[in-house]
GROMACS .gro file of C-alpha atoms in nm:
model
  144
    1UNK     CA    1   5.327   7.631  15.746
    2UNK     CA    2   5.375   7.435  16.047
    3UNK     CA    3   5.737   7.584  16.118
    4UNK     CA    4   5.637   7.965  16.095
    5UNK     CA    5   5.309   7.859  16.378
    6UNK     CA    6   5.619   7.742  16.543
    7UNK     CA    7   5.797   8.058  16.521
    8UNK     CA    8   5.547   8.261  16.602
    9UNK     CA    9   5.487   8.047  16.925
   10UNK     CA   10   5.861   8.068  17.033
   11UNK     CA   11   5.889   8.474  16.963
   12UNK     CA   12   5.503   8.509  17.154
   13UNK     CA   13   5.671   8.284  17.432
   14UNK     CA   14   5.944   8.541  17.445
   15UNK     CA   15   5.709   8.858  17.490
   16UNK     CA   16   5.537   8.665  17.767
   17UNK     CA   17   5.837   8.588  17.929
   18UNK     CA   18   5.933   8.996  17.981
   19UNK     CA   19   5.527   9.079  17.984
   20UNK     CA   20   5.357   8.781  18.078
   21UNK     CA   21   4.984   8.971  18.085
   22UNK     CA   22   5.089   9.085  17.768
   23UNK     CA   23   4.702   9.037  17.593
   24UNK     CA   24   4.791   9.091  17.282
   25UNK     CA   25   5.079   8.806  17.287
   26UNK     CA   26   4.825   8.579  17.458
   27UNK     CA   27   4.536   8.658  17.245
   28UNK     CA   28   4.820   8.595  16.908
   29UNK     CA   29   4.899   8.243  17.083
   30UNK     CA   30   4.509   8.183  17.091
   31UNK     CA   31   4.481   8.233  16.751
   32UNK     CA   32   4.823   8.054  16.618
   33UNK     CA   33   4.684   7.757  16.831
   34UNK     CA   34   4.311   7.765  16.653
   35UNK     CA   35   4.480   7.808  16.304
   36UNK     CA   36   4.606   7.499  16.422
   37UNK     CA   37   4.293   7.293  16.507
   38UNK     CA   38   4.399   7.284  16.866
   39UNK     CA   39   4.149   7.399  17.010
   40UNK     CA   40   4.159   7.300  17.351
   41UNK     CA   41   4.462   7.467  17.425
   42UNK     CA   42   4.311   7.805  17.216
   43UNK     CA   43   4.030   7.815  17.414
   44UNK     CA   44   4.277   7.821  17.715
   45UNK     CA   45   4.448   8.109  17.544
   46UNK     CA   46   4.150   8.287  17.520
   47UNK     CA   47   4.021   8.248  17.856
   48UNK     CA   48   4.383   8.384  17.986
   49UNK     CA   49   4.337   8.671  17.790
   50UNK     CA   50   4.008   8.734  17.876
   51UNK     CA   51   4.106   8.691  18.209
   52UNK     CA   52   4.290   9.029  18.156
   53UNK     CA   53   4.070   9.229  17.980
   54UNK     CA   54   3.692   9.050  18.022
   55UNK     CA   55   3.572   9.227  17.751
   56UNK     CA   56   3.821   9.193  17.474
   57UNK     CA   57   3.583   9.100  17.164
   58UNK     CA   58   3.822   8.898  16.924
   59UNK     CA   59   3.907   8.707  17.244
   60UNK     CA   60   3.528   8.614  17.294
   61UNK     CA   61   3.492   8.534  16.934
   62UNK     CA   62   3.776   8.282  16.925
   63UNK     CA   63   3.676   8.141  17.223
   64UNK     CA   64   3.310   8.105  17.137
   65UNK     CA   65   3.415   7.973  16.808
   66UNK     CA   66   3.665   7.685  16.981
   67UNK     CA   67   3.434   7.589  17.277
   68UNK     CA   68   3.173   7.524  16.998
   69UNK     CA   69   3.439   7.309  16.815
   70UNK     CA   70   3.517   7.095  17.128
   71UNK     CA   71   3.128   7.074  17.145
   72UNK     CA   72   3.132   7.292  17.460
   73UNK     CA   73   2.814   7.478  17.373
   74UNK     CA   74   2.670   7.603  17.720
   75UNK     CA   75   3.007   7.778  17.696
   76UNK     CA   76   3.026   7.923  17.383
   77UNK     CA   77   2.704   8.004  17.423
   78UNK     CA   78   2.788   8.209  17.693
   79UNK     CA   79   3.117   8.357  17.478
   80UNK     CA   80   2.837   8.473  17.196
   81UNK     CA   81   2.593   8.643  17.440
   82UNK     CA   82   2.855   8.869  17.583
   83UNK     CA   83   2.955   8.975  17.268
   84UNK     CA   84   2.559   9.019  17.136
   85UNK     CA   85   2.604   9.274  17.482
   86UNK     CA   86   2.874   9.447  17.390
   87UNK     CA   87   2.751   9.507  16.996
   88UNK     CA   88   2.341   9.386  16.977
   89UNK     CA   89   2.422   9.412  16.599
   90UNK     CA   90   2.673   9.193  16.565
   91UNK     CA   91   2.600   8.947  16.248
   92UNK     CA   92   2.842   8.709  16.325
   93UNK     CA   93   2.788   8.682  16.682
   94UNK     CA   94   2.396   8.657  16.651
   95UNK     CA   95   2.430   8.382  16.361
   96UNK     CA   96   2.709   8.162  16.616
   97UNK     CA   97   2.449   8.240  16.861
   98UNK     CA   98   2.128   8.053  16.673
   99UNK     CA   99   2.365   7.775  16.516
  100UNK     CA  100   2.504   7.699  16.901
  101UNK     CA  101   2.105   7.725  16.985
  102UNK     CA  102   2.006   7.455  16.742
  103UNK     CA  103   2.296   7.276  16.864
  104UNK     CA  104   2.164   7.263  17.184
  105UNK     CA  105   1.837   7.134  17.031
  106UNK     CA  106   1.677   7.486  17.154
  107UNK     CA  107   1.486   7.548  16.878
  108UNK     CA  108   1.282   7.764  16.960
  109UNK     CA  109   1.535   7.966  17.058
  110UNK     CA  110   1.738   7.919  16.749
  111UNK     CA  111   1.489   8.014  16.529
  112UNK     CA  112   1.394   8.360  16.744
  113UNK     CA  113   1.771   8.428  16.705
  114UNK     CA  114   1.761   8.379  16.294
  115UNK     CA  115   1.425   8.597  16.282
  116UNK     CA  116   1.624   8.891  16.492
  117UNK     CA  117   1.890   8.869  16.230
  118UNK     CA  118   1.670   8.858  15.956
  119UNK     CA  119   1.475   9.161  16.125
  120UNK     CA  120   1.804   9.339  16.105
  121UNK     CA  121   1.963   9.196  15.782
  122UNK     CA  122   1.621   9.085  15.545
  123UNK     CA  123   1.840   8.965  15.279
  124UNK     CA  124   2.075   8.749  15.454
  125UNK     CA  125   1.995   8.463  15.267
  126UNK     CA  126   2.242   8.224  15.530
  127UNK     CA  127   2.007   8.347  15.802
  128UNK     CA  128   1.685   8.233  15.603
  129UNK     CA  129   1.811   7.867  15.520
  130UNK     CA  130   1.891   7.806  15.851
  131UNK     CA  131   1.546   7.942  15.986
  132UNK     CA  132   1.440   7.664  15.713
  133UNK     CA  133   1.635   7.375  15.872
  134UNK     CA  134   1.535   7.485  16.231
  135UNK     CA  135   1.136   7.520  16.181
  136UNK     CA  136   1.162   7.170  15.981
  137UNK     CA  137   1.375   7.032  16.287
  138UNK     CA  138   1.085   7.157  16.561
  139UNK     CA  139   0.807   7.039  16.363
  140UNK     CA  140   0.951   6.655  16.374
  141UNK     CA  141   1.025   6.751  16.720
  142UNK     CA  142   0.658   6.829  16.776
  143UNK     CA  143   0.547   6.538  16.575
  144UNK     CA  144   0.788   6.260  16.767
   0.00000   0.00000   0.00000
């Protein structure tokens, strides 16, 4: 697996070369690099590309996803919110968007975030076990 990531990197370096704002090559490096765990240098990736086209979703998305990784969560906080204003629907964003909350010990927060989802989506039982976790983790906080 490790030698066709390689591959891919050497024929994306070779688009870049001839197009080197070639977003779709960057965005494919991005994601070859976060398949990889290396998330650093994705989130770089992603930034470039975004850089390009500032509202490229899967770009956002990735880069959300490795900035949280990296435990960069003002960041991929930010990522997540742009998205939630592109698409105010978005599932995935909105449920990044409360986890990166709780991360961030905003609880409050967090657990608006998982009742707009569940406002939306009722049955999304993900979305209610969370809300769980995050009223049980502002109660202690309350009681401490």
């Amino acid at each position: 697996m490790l030698e066709q990531y390689r591959e891919a990197l050497r024929a994306f370096d070779g688009v870049l070369e001839k197009d080197p704002d070639n977003i779709k090559a960057i965005y494919n490096v991005g994601v070859v690099c976060f398949k990889q765990k290396l998330y650093e240098t994705a989130s770089r990736a992603f930034k470039e590309a975004l850089a390009i086209n500032p509202w490229h979703e899967q770009s956002l998305r990735y880069l959300g996803i490795s900035l949280a990784k990296i435990g960069e969560y003002e960041e991929s906080l930010k990522a997540f919110e742009k998205l939630l204003r592109i698409n105010p629907q978005d599932v995935q964003s909105m449920n990044y968007r409360g986890v990166i909350l709780g991360k961030l010990e905003r609880f409050g927060e967090a657990i608006k975030a998982f009742d707009e989802i569940l406002h939306i989506y009722p049955d999304m039982t993900d979305a209610k076990e969370k809300l769980e976790v995050l009223k049980s983790l502002e109660n202690e906080e309350h009681f401490s």
